[in-house]
PDB file of N, CA and C in Angstrom:
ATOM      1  N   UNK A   1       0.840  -1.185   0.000  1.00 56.00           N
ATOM      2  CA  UNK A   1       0.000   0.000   0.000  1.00 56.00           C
ATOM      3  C   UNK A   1       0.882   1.244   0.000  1.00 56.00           C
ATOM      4  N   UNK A   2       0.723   2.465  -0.932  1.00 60.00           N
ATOM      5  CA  UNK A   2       0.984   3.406  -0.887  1.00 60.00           C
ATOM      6  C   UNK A   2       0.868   4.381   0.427  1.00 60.00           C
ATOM      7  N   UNK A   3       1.866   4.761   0.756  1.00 67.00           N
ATOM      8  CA  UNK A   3       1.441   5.673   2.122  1.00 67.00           C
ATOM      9  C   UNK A   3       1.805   6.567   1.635  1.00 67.00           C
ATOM     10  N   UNK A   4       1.353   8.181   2.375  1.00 70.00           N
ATOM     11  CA  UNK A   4       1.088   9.524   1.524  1.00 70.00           C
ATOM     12  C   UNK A   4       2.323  10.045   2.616  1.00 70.00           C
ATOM     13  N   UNK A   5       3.220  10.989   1.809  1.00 74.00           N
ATOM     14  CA  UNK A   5       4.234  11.144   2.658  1.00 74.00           C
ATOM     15  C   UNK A   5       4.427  12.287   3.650  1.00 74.00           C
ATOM     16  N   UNK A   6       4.798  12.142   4.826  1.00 78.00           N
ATOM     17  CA  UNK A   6       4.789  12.572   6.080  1.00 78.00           C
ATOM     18  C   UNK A   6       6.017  13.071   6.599  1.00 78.00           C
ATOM     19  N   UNK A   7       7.104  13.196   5.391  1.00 82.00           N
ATOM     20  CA  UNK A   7       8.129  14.185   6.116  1.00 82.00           C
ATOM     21  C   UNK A   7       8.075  15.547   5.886  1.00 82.00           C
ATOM     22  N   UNK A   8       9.315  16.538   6.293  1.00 85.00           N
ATOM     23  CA  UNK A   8       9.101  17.749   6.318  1.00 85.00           C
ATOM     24  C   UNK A   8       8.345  18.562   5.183  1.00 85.00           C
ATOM     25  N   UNK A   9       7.502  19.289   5.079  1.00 83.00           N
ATOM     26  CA  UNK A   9       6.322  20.469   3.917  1.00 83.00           C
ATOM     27  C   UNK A   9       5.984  19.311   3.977  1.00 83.00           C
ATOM     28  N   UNK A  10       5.270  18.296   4.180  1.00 81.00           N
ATOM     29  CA  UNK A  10       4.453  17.743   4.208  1.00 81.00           C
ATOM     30  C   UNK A  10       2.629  18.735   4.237  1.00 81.00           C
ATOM     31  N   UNK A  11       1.932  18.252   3.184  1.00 81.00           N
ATOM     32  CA  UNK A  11       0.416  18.957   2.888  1.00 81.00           C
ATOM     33  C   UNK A  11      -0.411  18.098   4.090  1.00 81.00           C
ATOM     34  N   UNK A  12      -0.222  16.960   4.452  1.00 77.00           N
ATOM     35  CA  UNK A  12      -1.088  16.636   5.147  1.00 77.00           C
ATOM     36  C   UNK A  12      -2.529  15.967   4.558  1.00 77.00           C
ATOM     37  N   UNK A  13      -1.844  15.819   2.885  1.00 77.00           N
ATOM     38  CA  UNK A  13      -2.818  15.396   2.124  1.00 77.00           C
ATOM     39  C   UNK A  13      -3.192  13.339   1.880  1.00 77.00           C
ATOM     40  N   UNK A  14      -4.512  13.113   1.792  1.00 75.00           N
ATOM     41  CA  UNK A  14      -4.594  11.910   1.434  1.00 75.00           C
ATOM     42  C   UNK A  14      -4.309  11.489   0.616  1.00 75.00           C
ATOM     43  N   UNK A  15      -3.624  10.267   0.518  1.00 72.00           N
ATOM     44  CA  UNK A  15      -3.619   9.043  -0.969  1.00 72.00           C
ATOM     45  C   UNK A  15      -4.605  10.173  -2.121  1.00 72.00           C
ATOM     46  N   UNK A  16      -4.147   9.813  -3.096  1.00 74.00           N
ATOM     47  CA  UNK A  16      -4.872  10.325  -4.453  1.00 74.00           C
ATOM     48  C   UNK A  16      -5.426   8.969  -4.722  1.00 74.00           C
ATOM     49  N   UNK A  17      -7.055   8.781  -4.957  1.00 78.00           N
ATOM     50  CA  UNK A  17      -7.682   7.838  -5.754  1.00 78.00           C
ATOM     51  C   UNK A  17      -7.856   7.953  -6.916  1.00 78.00           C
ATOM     52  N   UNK A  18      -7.580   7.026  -7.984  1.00 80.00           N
ATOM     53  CA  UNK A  18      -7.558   7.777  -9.475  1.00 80.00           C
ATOM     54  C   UNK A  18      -8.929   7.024 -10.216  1.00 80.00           C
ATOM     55  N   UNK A  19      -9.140   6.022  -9.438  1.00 80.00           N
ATOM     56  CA  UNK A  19     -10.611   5.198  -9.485  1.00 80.00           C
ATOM     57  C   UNK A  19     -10.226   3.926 -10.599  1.00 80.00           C
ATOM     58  N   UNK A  20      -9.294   3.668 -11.243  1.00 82.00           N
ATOM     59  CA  UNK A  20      -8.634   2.161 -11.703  1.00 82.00           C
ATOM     60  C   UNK A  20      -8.576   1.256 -11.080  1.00 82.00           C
ATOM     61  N   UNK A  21      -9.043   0.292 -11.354  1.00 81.00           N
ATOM     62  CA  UNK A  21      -8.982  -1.021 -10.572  1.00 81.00           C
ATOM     63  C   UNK A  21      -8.418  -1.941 -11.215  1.00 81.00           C
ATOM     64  N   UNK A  22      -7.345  -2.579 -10.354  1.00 78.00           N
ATOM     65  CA  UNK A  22      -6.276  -3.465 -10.352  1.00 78.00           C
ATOM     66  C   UNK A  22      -6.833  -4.688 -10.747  1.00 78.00           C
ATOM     67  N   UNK A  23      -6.543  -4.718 -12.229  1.00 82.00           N
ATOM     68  CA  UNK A  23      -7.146  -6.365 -13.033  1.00 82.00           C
ATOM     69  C   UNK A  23      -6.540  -7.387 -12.535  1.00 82.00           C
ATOM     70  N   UNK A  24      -4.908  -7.078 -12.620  1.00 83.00           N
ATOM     71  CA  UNK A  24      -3.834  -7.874 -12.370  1.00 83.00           C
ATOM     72  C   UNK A  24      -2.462  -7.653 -12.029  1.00 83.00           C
ATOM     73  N   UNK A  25      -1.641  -7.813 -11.574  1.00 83.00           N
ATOM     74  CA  UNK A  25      -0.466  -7.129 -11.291  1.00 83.00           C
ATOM     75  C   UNK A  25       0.363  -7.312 -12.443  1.00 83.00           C
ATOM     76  N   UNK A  26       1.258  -6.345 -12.648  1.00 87.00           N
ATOM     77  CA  UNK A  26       2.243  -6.417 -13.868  1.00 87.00           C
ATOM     78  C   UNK A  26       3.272  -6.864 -13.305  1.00 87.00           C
ATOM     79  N   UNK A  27       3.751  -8.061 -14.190  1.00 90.00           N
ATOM     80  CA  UNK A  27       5.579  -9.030 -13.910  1.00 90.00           C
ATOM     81  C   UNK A  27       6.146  -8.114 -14.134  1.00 90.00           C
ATOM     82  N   UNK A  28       7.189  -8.067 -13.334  1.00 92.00           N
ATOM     83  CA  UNK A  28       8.473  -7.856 -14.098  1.00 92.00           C
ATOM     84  C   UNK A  28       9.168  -8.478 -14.748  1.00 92.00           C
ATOM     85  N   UNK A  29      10.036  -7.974 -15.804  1.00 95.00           N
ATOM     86  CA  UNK A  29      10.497  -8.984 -16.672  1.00 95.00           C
ATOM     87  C   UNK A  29      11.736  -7.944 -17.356  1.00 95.00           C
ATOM     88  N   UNK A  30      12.931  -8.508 -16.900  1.00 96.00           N
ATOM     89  CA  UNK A  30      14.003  -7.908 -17.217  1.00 96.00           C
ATOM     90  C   UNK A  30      14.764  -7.984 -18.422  1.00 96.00           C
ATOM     91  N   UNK A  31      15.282  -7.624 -19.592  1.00 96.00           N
ATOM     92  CA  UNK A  31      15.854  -7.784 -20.821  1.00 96.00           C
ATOM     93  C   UNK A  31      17.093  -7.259 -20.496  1.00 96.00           C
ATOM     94  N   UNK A  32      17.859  -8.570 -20.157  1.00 95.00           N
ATOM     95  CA  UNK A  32      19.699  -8.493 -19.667  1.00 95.00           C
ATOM     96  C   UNK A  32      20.546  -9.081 -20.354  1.00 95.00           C
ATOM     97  N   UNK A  33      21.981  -8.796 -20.759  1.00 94.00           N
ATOM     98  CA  UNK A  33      22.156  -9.790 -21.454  1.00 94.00           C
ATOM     99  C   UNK A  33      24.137  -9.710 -20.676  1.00 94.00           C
ATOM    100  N   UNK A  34      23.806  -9.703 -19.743  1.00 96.00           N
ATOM    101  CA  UNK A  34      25.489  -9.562 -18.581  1.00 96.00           C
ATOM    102  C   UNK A  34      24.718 -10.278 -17.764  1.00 96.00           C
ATOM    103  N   UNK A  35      25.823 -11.129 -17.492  1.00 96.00           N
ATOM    104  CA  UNK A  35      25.654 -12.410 -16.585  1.00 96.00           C
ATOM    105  C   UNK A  35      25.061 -11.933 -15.082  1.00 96.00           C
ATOM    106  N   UNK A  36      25.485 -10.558 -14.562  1.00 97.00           N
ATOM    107  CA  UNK A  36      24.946 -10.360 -13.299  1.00 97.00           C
ATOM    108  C   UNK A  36      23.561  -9.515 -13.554  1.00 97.00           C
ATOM    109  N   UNK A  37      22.963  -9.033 -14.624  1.00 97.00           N
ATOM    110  CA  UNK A  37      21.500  -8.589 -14.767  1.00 97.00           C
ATOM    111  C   UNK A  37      20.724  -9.886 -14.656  1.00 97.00           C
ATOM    112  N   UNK A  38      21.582 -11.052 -15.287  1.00 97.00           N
ATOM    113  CA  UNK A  38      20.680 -12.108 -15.749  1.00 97.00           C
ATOM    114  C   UNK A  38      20.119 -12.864 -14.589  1.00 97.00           C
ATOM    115  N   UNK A  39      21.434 -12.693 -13.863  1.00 97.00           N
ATOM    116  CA  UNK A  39      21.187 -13.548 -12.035  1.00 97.00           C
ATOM    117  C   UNK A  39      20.235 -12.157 -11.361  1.00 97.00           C
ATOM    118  N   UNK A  40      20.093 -11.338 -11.398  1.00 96.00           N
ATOM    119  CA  UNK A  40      19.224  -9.974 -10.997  1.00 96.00           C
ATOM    120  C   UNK A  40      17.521 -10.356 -11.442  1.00 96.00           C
ATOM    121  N   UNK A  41      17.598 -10.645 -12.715  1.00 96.00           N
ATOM    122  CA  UNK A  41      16.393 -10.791 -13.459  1.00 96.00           C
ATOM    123  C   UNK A  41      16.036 -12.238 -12.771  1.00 96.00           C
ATOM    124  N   UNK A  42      16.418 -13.098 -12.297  1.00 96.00           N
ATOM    125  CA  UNK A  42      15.780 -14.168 -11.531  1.00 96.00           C
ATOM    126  C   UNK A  42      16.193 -14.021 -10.414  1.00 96.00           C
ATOM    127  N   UNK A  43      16.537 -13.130  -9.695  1.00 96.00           N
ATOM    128  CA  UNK A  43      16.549 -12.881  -8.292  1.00 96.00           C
ATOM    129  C   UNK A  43      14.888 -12.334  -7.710  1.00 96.00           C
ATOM    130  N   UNK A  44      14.546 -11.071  -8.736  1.00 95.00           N
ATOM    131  CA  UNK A  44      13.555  -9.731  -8.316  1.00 95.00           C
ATOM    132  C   UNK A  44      12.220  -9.945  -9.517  1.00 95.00           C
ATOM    133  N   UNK A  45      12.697 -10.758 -10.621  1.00 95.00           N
ATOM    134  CA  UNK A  45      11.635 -10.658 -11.412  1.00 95.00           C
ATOM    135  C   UNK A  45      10.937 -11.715 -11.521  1.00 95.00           C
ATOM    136  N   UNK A  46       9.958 -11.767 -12.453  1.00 95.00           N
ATOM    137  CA  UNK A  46       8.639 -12.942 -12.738  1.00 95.00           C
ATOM    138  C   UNK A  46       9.647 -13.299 -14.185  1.00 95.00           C
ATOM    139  N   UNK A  47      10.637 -12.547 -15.166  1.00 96.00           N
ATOM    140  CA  UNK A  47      11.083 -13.119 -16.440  1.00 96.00           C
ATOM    141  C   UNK A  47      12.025 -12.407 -16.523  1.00 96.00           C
ATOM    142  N   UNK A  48      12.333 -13.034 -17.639  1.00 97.00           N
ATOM    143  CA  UNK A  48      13.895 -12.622 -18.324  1.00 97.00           C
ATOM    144  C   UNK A  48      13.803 -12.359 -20.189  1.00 97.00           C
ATOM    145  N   UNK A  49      13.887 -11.315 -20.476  1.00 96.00           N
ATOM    146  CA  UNK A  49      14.260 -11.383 -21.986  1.00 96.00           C
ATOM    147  C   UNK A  49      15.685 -11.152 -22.367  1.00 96.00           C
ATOM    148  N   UNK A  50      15.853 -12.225 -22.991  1.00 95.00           N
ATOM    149  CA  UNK A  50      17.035 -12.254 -23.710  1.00 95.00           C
ATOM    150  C   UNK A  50      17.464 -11.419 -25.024  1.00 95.00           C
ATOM    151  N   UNK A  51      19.022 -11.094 -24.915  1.00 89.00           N
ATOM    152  CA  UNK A  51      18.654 -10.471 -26.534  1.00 89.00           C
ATOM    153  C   UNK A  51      18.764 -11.139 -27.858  1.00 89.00           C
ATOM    154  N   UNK A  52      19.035 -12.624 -27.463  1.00 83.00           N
ATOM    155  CA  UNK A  52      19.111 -13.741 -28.297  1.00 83.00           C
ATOM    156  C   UNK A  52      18.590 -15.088 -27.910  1.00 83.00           C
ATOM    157  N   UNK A  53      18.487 -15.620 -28.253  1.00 84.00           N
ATOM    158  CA  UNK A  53      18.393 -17.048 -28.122  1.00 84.00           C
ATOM    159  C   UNK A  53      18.104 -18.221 -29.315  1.00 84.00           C
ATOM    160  N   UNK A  54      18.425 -19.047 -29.003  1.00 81.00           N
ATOM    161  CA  UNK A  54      18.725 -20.308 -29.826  1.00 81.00           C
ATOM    162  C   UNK A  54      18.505 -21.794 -29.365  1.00 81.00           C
ATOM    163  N   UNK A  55      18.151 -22.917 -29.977  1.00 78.00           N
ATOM    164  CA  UNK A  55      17.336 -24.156 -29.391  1.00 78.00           C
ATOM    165  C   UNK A  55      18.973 -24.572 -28.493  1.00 78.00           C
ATOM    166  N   UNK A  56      18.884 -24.685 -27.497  1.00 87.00           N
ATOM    167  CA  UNK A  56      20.355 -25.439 -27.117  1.00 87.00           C
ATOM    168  C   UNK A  56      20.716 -24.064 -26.176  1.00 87.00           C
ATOM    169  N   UNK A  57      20.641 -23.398 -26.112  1.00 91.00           N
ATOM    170  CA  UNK A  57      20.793 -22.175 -25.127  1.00 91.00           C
ATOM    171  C   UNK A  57      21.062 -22.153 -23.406  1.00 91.00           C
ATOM    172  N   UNK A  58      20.271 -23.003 -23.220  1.00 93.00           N
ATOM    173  CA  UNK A  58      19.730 -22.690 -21.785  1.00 93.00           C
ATOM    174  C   UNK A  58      20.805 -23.590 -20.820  1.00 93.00           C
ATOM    175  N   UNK A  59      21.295 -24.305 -21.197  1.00 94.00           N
ATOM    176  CA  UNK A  59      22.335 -24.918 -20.204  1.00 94.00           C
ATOM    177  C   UNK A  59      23.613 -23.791 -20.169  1.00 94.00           C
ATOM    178  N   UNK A  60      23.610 -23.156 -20.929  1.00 94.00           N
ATOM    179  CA  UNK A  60      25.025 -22.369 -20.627  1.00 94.00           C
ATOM    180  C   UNK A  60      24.329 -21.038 -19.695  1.00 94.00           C
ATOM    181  N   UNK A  61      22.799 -20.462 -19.694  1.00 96.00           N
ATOM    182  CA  UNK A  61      22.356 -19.638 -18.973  1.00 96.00           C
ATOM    183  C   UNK A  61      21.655 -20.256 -17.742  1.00 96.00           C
ATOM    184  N   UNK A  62      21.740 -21.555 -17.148  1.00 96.00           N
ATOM    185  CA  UNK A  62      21.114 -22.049 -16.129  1.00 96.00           C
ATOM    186  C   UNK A  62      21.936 -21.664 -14.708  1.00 96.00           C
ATOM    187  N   UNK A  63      23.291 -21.529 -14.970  1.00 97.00           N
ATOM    188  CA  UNK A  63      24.133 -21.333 -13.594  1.00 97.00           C
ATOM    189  C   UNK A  63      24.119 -19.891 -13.161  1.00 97.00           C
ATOM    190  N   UNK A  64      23.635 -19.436 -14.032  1.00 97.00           N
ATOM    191  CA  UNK A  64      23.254 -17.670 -13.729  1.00 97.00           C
ATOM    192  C   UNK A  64      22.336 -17.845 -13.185  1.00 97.00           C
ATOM    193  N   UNK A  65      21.061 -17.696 -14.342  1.00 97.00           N
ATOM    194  CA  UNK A  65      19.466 -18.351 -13.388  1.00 97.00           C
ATOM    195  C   UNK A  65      19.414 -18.681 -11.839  1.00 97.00           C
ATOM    196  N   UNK A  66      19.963 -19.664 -11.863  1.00 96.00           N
ATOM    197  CA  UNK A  66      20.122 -20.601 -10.628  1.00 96.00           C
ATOM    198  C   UNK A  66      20.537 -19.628  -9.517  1.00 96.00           C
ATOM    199  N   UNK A  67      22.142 -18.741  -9.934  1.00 97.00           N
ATOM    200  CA  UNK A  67      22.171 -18.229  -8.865  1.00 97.00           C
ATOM    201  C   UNK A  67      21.434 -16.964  -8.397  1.00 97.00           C
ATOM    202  N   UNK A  68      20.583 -16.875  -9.468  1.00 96.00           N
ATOM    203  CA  UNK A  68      19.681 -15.658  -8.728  1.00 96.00           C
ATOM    204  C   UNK A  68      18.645 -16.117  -8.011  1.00 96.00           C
ATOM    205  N   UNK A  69      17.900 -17.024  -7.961  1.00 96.00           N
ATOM    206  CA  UNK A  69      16.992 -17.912  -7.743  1.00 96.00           C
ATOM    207  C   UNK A  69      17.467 -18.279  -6.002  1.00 96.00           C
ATOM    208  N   UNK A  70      18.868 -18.563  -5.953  1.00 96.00           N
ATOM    209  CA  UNK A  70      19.583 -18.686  -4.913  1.00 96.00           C
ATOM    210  C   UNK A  70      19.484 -17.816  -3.794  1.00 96.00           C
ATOM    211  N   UNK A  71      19.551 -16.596  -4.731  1.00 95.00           N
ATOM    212  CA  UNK A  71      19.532 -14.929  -3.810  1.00 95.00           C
ATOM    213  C   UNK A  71      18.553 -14.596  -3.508  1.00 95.00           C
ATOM    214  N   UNK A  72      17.944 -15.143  -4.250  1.00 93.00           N
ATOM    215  CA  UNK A  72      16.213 -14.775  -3.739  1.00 93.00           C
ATOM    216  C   UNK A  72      15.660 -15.367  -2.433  1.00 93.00           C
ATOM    217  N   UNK A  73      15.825 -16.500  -2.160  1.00 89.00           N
ATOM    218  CA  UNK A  73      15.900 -17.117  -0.947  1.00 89.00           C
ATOM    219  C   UNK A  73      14.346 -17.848  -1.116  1.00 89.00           C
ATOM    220  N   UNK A  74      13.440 -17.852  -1.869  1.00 90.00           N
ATOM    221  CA  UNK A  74      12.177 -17.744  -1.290  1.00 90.00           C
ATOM    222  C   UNK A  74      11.469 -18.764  -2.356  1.00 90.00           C
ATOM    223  N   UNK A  75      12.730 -20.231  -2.634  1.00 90.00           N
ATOM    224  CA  UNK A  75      12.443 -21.188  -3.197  1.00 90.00           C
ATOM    225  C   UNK A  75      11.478 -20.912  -4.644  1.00 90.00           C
ATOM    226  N   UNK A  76      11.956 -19.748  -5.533  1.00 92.00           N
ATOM    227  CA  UNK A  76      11.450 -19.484  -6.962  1.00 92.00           C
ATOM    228  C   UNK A  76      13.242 -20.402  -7.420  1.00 92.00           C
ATOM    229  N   UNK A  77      12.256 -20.931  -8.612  1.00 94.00           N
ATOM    230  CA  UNK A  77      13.055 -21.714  -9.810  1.00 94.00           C
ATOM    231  C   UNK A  77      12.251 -21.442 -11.014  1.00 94.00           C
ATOM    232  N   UNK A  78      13.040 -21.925 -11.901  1.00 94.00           N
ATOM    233  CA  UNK A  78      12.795 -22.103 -13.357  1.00 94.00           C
ATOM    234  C   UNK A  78      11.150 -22.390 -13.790  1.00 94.00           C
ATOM    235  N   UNK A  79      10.834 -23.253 -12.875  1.00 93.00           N
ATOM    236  CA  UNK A  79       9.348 -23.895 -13.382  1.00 93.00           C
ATOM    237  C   UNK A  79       8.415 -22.333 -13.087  1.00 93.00           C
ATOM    238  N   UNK A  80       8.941 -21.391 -12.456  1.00 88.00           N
ATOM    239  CA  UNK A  80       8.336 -20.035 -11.756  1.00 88.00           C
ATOM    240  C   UNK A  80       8.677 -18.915 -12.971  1.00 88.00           C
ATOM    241  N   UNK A  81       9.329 -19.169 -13.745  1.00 95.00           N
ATOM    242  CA  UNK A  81      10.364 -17.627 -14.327  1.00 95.00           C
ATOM    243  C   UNK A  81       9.757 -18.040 -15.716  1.00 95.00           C
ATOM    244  N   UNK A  82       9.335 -17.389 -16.203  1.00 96.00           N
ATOM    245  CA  UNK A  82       9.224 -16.873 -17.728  1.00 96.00           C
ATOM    246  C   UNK A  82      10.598 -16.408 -18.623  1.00 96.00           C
ATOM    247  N   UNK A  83      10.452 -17.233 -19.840  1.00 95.00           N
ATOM    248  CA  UNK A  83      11.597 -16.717 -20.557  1.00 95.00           C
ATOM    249  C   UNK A  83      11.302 -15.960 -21.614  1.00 95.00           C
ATOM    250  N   UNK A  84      11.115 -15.032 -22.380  1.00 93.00           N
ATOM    251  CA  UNK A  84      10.683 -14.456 -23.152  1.00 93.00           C
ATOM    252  C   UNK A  84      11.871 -14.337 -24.651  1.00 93.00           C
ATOM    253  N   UNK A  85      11.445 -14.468 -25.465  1.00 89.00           N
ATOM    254  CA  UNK A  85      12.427 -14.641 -26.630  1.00 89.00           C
ATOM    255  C   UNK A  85      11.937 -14.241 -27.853  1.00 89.00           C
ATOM    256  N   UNK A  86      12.849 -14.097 -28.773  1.00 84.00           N
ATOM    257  CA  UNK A  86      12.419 -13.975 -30.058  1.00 84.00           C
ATOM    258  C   UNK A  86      13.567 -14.744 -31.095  1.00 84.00           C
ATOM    259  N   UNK A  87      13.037 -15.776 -32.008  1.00 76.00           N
ATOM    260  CA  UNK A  87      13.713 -16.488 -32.529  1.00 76.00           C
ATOM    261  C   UNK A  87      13.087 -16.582 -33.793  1.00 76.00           C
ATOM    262  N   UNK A  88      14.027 -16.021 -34.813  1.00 78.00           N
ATOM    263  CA  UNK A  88      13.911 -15.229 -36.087  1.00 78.00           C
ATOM    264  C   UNK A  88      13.888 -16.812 -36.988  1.00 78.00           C
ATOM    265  N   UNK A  89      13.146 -16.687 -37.683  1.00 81.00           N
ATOM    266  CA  UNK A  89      12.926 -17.775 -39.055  1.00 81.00           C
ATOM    267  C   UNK A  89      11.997 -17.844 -40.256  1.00 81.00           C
ATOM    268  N   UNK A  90      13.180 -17.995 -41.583  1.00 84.00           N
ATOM    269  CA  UNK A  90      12.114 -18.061 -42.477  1.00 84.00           C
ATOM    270  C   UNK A  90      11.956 -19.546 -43.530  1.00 84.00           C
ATOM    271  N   UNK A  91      10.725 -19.718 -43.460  1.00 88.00           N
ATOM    272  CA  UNK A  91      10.649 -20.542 -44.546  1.00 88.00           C
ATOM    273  C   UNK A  91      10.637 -20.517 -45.808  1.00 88.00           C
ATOM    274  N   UNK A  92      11.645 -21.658 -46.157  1.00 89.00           N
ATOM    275  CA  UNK A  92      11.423 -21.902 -48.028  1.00 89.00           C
ATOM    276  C   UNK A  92      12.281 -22.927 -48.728  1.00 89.00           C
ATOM    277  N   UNK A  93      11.716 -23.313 -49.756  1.00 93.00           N
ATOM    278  CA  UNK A  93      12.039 -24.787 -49.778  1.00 93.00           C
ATOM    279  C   UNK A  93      13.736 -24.558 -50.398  1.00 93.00           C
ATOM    280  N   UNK A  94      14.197 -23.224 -50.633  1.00 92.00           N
ATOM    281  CA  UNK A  94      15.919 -23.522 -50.645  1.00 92.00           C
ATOM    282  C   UNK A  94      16.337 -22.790 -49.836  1.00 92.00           C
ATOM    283  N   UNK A  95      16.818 -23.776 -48.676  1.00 90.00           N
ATOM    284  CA  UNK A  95      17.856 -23.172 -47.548  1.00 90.00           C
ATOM    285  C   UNK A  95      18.901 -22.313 -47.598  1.00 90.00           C
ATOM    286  N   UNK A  96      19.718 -22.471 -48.695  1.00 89.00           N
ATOM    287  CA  UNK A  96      20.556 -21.271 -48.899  1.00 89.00           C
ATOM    288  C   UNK A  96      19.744 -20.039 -49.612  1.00 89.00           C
ATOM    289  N   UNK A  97      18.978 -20.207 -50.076  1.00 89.00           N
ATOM    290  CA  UNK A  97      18.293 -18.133 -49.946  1.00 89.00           C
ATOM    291  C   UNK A  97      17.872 -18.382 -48.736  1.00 89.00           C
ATOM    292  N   UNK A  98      17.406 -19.518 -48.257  1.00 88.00           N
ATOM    293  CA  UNK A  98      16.536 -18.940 -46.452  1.00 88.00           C
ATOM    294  C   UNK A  98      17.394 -18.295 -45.346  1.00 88.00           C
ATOM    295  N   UNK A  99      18.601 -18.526 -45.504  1.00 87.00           N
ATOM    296  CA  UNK A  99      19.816 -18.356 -44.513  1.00 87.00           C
ATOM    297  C   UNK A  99      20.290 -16.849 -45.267  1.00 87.00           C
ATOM    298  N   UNK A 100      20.280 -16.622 -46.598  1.00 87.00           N
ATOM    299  CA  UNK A 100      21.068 -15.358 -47.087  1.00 87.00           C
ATOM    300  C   UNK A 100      20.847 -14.035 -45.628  1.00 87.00           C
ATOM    301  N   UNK A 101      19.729 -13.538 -45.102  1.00 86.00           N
ATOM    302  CA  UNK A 101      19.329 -12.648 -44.938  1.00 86.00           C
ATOM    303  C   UNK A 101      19.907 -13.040 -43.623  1.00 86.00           C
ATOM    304  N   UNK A 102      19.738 -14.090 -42.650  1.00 81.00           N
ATOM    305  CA  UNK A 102      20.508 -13.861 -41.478  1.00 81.00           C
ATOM    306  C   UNK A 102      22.249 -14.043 -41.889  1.00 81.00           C
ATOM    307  N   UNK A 103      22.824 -14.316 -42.644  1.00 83.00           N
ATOM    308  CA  UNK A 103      23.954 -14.049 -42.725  1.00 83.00           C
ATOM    309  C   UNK A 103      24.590 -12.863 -42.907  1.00 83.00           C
ATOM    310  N   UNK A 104      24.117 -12.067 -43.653  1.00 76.00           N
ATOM    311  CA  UNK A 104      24.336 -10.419 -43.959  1.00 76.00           C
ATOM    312  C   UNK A 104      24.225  -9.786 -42.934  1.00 76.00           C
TER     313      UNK A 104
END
């Protein structure tokens, strides 16, 4: 809960009601890509966006994960954390034009 603040020039004024009602709470979800944002982003957040990713990925980013998960203290893991990604692909039946455009 918001408390209305009470140090010095203080107005003495109430909470502002703006009359919105709370559907759902918003995750956080951090887009890190340094090994200590990444352990940060599963320390404090609900996810993680990456600025890459690829099928085979996640064992080399699990000992980060893990140790934020660690810091957190409050038994969140993997089965808890959202990964958010974007993994670029196009189809067509000749692979070398399909690949031209991510190679350039």
């Amino acid at each position: 809960m918001v408390r209305p603040y009470r140090g010095p020039d203080a107005q003495g004024l109430p909470p502002m009601i703006n009359g919105l009602e709370v559907i759902s709470p918003i995750p956080i979800m951090l887009a890190a890509a340094h090994p200590q944002m990444i352990a940060l982003a599963a320390e404090i957040g609900e996810g993680w966006i990456p600025p890459s990713w690829a099928p085979g990925v996640m064992d080399s980013f699990r000992p980060t994960l893990e140790k934020g998960f660690a810091k957190a203290g409050n038994g969140k893991s993997l089965k808890d954390f959202k990964i958010w990604s974007q993994v670029d692909m196009l189809v067509d039946s000749d692979v070398r034009s399909a690949m031209r455009p991510f190679k350039e």
